CSV table of C-alpha atoms in Angstrom, one decimal:
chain,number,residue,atom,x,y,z
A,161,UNK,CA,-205.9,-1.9,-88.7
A,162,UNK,CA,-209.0,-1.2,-91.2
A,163,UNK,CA,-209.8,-4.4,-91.5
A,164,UNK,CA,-209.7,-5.7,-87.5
A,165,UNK,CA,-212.2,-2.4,-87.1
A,166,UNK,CA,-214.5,-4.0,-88.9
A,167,UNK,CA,-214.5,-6.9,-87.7
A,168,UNK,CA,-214.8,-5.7,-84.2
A,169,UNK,CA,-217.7,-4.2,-84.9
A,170,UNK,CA,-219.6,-6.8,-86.8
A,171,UNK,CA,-219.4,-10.3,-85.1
A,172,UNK,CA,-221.9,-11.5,-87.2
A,173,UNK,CA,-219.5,-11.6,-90.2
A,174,UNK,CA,-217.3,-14.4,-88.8
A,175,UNK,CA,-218.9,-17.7,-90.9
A,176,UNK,CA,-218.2,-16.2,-93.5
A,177,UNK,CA,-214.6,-15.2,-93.0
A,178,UNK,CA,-213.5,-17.8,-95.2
A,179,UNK,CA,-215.7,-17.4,-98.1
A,180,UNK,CA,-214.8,-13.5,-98.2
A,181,UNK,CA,-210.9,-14.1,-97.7
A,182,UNK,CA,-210.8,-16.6,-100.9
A,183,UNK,CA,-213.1,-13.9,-102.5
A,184,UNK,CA,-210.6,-11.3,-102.1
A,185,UNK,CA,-207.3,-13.2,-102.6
A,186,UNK,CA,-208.8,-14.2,-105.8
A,187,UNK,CA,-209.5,-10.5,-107.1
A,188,UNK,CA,-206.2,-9.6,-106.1
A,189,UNK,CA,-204.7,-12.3,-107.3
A,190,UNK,CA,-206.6,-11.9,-110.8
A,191,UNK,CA,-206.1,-8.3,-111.0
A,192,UNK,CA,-202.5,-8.8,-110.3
A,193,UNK,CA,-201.8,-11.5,-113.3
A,194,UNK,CA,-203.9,-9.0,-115.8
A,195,UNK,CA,-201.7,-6.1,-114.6
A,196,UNK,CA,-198.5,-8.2,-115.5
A,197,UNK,CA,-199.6,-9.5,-118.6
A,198,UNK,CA,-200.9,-6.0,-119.9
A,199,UNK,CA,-196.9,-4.7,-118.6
A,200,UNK,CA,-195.4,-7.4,-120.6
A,201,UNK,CA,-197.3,-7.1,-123.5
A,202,UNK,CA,-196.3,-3.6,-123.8
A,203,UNK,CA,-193.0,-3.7,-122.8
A,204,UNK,CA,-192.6,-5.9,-126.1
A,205,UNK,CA,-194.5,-3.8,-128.4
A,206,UNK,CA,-192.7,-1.9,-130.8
A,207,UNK,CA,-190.4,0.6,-129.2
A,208,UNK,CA,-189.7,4.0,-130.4
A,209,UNK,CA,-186.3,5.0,-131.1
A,210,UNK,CA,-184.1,7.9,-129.9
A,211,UNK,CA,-183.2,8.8,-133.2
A,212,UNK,CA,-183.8,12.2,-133.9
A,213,UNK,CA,-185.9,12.9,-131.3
A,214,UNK,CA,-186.1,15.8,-128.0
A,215,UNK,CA,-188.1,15.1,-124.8
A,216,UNK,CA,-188.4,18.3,-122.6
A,217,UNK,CA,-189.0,17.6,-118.7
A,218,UNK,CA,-189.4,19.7,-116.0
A,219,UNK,CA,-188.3,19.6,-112.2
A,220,UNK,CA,-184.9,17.9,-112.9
A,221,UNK,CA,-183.1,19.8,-110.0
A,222,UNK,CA,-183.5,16.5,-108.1
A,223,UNK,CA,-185.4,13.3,-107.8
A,224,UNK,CA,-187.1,12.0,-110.8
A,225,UNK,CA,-186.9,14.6,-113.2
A,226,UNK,CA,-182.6,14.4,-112.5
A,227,UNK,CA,-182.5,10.7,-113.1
A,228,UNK,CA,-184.9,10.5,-115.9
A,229,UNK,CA,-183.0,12.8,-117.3
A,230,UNK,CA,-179.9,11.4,-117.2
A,231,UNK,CA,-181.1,8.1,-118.9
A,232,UNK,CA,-182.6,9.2,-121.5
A,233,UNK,CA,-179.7,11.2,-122.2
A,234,UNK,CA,-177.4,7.7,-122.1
A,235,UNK,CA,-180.2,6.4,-124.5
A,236,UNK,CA,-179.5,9.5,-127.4
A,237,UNK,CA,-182.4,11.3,-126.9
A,238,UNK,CA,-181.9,14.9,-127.0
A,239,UNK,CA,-182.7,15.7,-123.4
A,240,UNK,CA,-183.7,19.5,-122.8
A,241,UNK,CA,-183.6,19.6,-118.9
A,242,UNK,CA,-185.7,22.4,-117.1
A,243,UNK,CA,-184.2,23.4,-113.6
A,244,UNK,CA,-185.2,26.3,-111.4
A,245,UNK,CA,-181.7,27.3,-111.4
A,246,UNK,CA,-178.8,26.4,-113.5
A,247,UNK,CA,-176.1,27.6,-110.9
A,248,UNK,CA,-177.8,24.4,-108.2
A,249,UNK,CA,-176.3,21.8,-107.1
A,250,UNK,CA,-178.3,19.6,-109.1
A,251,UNK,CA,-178.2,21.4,-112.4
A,252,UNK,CA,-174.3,21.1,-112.3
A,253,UNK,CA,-174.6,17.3,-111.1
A,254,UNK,CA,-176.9,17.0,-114.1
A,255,UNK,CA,-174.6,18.8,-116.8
A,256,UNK,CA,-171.1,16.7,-115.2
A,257,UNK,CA,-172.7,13.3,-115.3
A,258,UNK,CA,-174.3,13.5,-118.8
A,259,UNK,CA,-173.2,10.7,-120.7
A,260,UNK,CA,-173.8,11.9,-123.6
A,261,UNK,CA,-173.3,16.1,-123.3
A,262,UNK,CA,-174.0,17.2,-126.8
A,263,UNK,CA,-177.7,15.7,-126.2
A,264,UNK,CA,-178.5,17.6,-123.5
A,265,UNK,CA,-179.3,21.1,-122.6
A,266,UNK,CA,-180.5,22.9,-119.6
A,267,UNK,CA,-182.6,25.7,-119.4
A,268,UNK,CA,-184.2,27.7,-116.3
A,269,UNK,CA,-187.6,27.5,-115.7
A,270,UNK,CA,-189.9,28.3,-112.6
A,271,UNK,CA,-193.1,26.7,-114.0
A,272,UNK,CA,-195.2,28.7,-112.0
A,273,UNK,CA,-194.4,32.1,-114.3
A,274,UNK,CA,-196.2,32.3,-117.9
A,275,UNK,CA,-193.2,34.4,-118.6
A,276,UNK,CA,-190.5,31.6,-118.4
A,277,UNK,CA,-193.0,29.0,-120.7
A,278,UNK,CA,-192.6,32.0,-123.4
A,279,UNK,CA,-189.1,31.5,-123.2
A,280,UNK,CA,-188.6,28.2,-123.2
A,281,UNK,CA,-190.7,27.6,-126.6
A,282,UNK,CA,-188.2,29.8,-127.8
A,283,UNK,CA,-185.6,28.1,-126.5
A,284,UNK,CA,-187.0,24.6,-127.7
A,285,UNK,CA,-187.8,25.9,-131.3
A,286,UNK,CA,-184.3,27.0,-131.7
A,287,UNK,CA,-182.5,23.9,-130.5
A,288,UNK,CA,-184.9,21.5,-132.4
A,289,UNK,CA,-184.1,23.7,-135.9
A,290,UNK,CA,-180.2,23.8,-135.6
A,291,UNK,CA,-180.1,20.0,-134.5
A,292,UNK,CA,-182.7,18.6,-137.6
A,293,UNK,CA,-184.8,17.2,-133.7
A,294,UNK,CA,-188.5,16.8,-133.2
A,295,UNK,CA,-189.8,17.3,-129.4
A,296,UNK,CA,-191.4,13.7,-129.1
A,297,UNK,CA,-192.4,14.3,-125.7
A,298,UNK,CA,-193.1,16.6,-122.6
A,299,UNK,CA,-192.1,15.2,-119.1
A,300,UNK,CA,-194.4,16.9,-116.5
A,301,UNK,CA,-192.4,15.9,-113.5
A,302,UNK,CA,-192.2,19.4,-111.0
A,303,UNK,CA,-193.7,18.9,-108.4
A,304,UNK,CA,-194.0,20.4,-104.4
A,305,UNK,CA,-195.6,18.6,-101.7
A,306,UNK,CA,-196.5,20.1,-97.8
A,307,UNK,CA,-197.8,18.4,-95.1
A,308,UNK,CA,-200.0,19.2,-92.7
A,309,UNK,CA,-204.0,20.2,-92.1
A,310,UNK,CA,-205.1,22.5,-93.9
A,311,UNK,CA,-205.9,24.8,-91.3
A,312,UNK,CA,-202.7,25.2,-90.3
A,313,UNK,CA,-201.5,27.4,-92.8
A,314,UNK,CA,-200.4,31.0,-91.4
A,315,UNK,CA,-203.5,32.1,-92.9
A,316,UNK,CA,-206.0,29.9,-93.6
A,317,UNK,CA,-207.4,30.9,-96.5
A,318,UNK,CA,-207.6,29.8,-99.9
A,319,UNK,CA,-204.7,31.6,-101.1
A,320,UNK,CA,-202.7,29.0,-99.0
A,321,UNK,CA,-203.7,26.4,-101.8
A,322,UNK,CA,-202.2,28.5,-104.6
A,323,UNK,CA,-198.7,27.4,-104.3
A,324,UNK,CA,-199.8,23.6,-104.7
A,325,UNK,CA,-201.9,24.4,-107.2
A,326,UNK,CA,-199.7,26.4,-109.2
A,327,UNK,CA,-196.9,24.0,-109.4
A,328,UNK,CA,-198.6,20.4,-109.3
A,329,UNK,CA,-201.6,21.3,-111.7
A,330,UNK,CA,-201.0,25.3,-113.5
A,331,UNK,CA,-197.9,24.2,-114.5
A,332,UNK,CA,-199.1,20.6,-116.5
A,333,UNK,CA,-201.5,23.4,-118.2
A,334,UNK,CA,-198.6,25.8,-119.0
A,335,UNK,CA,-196.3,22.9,-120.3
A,336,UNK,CA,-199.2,21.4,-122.3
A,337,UNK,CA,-200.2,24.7,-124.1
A,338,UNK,CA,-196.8,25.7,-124.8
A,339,UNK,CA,-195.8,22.4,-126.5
A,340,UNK,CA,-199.0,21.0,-127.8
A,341,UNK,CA,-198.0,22.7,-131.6
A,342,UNK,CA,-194.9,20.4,-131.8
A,343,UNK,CA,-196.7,17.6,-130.0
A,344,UNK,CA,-199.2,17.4,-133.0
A,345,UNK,CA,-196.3,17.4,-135.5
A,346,UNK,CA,-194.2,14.7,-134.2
A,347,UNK,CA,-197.3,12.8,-132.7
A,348,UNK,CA,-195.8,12.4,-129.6
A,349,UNK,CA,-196.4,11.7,-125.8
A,350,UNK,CA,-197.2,13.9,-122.6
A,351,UNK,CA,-196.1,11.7,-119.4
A,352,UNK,CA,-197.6,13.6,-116.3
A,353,UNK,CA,-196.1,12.5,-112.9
A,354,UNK,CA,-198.8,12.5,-110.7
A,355,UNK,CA,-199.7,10.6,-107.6
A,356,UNK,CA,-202.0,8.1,-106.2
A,357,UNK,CA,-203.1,11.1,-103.9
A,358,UNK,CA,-205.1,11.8,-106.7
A,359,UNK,CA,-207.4,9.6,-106.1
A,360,UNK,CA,-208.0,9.4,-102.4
A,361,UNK,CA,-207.8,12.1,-99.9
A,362,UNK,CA,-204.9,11.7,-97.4
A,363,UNK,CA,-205.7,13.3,-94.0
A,364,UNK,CA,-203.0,16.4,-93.7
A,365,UNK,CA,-202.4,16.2,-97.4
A,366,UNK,CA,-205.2,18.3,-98.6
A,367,UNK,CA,-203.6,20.8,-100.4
A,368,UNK,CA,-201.4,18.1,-102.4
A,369,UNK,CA,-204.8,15.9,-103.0
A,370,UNK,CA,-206.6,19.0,-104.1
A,371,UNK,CA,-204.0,20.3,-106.7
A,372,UNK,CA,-202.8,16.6,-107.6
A,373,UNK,CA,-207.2,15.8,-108.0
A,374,UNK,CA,-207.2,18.6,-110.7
A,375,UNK,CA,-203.7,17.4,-112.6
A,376,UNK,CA,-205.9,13.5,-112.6
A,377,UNK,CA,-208.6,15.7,-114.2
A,378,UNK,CA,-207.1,17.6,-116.5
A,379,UNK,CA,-205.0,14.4,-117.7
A,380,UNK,CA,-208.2,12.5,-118.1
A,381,UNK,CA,-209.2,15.4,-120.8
A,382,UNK,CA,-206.3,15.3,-122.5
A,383,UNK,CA,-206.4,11.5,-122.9
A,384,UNK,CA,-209.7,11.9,-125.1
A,385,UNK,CA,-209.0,15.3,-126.4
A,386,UNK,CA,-205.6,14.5,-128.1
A,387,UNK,CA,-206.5,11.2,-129.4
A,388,UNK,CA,-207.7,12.8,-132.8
A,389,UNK,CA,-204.0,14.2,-133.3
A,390,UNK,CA,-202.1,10.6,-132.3
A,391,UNK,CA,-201.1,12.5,-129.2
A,392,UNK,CA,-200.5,9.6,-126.2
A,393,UNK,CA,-201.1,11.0,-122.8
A,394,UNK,CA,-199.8,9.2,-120.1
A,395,UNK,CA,-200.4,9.3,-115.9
A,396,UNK,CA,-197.8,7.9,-114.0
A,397,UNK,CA,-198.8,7.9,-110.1
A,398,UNK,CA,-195.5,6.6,-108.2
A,399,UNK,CA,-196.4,6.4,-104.5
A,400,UNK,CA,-194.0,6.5,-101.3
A,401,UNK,CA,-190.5,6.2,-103.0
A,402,UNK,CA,-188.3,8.6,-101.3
A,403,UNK,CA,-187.2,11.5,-103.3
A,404,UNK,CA,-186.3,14.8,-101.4
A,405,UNK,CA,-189.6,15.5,-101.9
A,406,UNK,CA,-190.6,12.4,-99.5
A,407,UNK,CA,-188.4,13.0,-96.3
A,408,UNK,CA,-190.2,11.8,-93.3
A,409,UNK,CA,-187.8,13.9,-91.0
A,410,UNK,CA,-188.4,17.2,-93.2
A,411,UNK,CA,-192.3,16.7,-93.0
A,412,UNK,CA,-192.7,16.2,-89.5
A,413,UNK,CA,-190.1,19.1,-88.5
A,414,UNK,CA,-192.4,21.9,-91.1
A,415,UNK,CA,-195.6,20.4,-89.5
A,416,UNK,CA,-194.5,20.8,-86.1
A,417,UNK,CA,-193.2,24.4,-87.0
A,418,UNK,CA,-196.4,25.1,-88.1
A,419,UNK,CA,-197.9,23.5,-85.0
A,420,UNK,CA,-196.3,25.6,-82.7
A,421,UNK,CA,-197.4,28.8,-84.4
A,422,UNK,CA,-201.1,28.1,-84.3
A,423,UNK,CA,-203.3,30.6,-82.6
A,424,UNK,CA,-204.5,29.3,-79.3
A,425,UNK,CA,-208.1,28.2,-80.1
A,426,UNK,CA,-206.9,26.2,-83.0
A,427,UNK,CA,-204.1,24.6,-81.1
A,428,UNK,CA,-206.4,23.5,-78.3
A,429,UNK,CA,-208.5,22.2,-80.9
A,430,UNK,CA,-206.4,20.0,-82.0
A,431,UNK,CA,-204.4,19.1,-79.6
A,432,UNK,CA,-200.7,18.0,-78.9
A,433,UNK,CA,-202.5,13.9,-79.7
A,434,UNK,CA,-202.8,15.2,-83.1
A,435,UNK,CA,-199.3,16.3,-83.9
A,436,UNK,CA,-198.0,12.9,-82.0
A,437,UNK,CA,-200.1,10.7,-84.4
A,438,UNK,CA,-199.9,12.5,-87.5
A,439,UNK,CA,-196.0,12.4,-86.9
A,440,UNK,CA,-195.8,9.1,-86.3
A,441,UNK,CA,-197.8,8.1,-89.3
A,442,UNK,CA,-195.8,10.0,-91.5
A,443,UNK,CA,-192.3,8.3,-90.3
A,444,UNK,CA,-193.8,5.1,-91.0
A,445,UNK,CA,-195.1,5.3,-94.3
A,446,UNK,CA,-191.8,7.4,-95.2
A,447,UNK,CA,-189.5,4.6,-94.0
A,448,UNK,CA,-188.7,0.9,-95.7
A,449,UNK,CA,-190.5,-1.1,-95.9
A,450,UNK,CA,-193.7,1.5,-96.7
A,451,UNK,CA,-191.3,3.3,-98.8
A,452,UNK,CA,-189.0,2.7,-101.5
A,453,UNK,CA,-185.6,3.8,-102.5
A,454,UNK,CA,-185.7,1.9,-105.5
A,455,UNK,CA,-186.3,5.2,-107.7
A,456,UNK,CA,-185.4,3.0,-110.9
A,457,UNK,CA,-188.6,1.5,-111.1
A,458,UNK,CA,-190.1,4.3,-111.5
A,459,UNK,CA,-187.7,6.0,-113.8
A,460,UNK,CA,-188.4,2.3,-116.0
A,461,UNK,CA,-192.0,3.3,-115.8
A,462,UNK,CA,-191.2,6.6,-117.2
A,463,UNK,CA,-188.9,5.7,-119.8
A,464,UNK,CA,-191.5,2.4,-120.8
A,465,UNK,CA,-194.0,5.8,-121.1
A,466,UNK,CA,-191.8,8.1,-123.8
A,467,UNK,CA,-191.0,4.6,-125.6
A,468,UNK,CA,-193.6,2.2,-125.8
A,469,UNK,CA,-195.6,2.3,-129.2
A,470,UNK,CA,-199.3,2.0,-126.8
A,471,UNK,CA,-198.6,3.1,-124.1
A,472,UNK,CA,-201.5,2.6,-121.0
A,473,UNK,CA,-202.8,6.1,-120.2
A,474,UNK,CA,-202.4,5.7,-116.2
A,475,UNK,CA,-199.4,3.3,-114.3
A,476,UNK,CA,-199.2,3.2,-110.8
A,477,UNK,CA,-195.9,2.6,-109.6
A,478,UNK,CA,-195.6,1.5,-105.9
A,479,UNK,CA,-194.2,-0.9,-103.4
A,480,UNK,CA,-195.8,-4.2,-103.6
A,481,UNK,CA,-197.5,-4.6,-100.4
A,482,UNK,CA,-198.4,-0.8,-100.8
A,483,UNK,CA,-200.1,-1.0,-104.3
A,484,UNK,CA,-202.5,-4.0,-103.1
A,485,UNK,CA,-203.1,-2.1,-100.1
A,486,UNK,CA,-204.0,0.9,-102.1
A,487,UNK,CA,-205.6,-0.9,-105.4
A,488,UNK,CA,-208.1,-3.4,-102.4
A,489,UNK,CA,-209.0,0.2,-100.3
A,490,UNK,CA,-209.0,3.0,-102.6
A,491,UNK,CA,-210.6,1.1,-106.0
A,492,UNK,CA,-212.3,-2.1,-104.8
A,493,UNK,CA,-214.2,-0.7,-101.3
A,494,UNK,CA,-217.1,1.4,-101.8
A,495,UNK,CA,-215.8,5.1,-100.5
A,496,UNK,CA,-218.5,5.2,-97.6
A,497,UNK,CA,-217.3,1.3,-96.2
A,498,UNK,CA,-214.1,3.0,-96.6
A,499,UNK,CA,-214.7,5.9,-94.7
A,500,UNK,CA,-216.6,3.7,-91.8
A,501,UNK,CA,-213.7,1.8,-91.7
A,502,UNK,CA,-211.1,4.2,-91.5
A,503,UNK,CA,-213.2,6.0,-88.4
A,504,UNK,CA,-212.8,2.0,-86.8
A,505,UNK,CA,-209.5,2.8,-86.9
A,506,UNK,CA,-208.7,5.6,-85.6
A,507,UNK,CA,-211.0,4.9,-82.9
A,508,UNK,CA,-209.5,1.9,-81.7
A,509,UNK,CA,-206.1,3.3,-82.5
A,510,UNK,CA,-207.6,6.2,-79.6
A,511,UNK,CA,-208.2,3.8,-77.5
A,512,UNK,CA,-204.5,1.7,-77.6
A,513,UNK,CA,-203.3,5.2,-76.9
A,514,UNK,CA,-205.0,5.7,-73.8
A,515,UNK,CA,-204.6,2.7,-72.6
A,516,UNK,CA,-200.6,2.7,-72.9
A,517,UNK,CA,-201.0,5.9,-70.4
């Protein structure tokens, strides 16, 4: 839809629609080929063995965090889960299917409270003693995600960022200075699970792209700043795979709540258009074949992170069709073609709109 925008608008540009499509399917199709020769050479690099060796992850109530945990645990390392509550659901599902139960402990903590960080170190220190382990590496995997404009929060303010913040960047910094002593010991790995939201702003997703920005950022640092100890840090941005995090349904039914509690002025401002499309775009980027189920390839990623002798400081795990999509818009396209581009679009998707009624 980006694409027939522009070309619309620019007639002028059709000579040389052949030249520019060879252009492009070449860059894509060389980027792709260096992207799977720089997997495959690391995936056959030395790997690091489980032997003796503790990886502490956070958020592993459910999605990525649970399942990571759970191999890791079936490949001896000594997995030390963090939930937000060992009585869940998904804390008990995590302790019955361990295949391995000696190697795996779980230990509550709401990484949004400096108090809970305290424990856990205390926690860690005490587990790695009596079991002769050294923590090899830090999962940051907890994560929260909301969905709609930002001035439909109930206030509007910028306290209505904190809770993003606070779990999808604070809490990287919290993990990171509690562990970074034992990091420089074992000369271990921090794997931060970010998002490709990082690098774009997604319309209704500021709050997520804001705290997810700073989490890119601060992972940048880290990359350059821990080098001198042997310290690997690692960004892994998976994109549209549908955790419980990702539930198209969910998403539309908070934004609509929120919708339908705006003040007048703002709700006029709007308009009921705007909750229609936004809704609509969600559903279809949170259903096959935008999405993914296939949560094992980016629980490979992960694990190819914690075991791979180099790993590559940032992977972006995604759908096929989405990654190009993604990697030709977001890294290839100038930001102000993209933005003209994106405005083509929603224009003429205006336009289809009205003319269906």
């Amino acid at each position: 839809m980006l694409f027939c925008g522009f070309f619309l608008i620019s007639d002028s540009i059709v000579p040389y629609l052949s030249s520019i499509s060879a252009y492009l399917l070449a860059t894509v199709a060389i980027w792709q080929l260096s992207h799977l020769m720089t997997r495959k050479i690391c995936k056959h690099l030395r790997l690091v063995p489980p032997a003796n060796k503790a990886v502490f992850i956070t958020g592993c109530d459910t999605g990525f965090g649970h399942l990571l945990a759970l191999r890791l645990n079936k490949m001896r390392f000594f997995v030390i889960a963090s939930v937000l509550d060992t009585e869940s659901d998904g804390a008990k599902a995590l302790k019955a299917s361990a295949s391995n139960s000696s190697l795996l402990r779980i230990i509550k903590v709401d990484v949004t409270k400096d108090d809970d960080f305290i424990a856990a170190k205390t926690f860690v220190d005490e587990a790695l003693t009596k079991h002769h382990f050294q923590l090899y590496a830090v999962v940051n995997n907890a994560g929260v995600n909301i969905t709609y404009p930002s001035e439909w929060y109930p206030n509007a303010t910028a306290e209505d960022y904190r809770g993003n913040l606070d779990v999808n960047f604070l809490s990287i910094v919290r993990t990171c200075r509690t562990f970074l002593p034992l990091l420089r010991q074992s000369k271990g790995r921090i794997v931060n699970v970010i998002s490709y939201a990082s690098r774009i702003g997604f319309e209704g997703l500021s709050h997520y792209c804001a705290s997810k920005h700073a989490a890119a950022g601060f992972t940048d640092a880290l990359v350059n700043e821990l080098d001198q100890f042997g310290i690997r840090v690692v960004s892994i941005e998976p994109t549209l795979y549908l955790t419980p995090m990702v539930g198209g349904n969910r998403m539309c039914r908070e934004m609509k709540q929120q919708f339908d509690a705006l003040s007048p002025e703002v709700h006029e401002a709007y308009g009921d258009e705007s909750l229609e499309m936004t809704s609509r775009l969600i559903r279809i980027l949170t259903s096959p074949p935008c999405a993914s189920n296939e949560l094992d390839d980016v629980i490979d990623t992960l694990v190819e992170a914690i075991r791979s002798a180099e790993p590559p400081p940032i992977i972006v795990v995604a759908p096929f069709g989405i990654r190009q999509y993604f990697w030709f818009c977001c890294e290839f396209l100038p930001r102000d073609l993209l933005y003209s581009l994106k405005s083509c679009a929603k224009r003429i998707l205006q336009f289809a709109n009205k003319s269906k009624n």
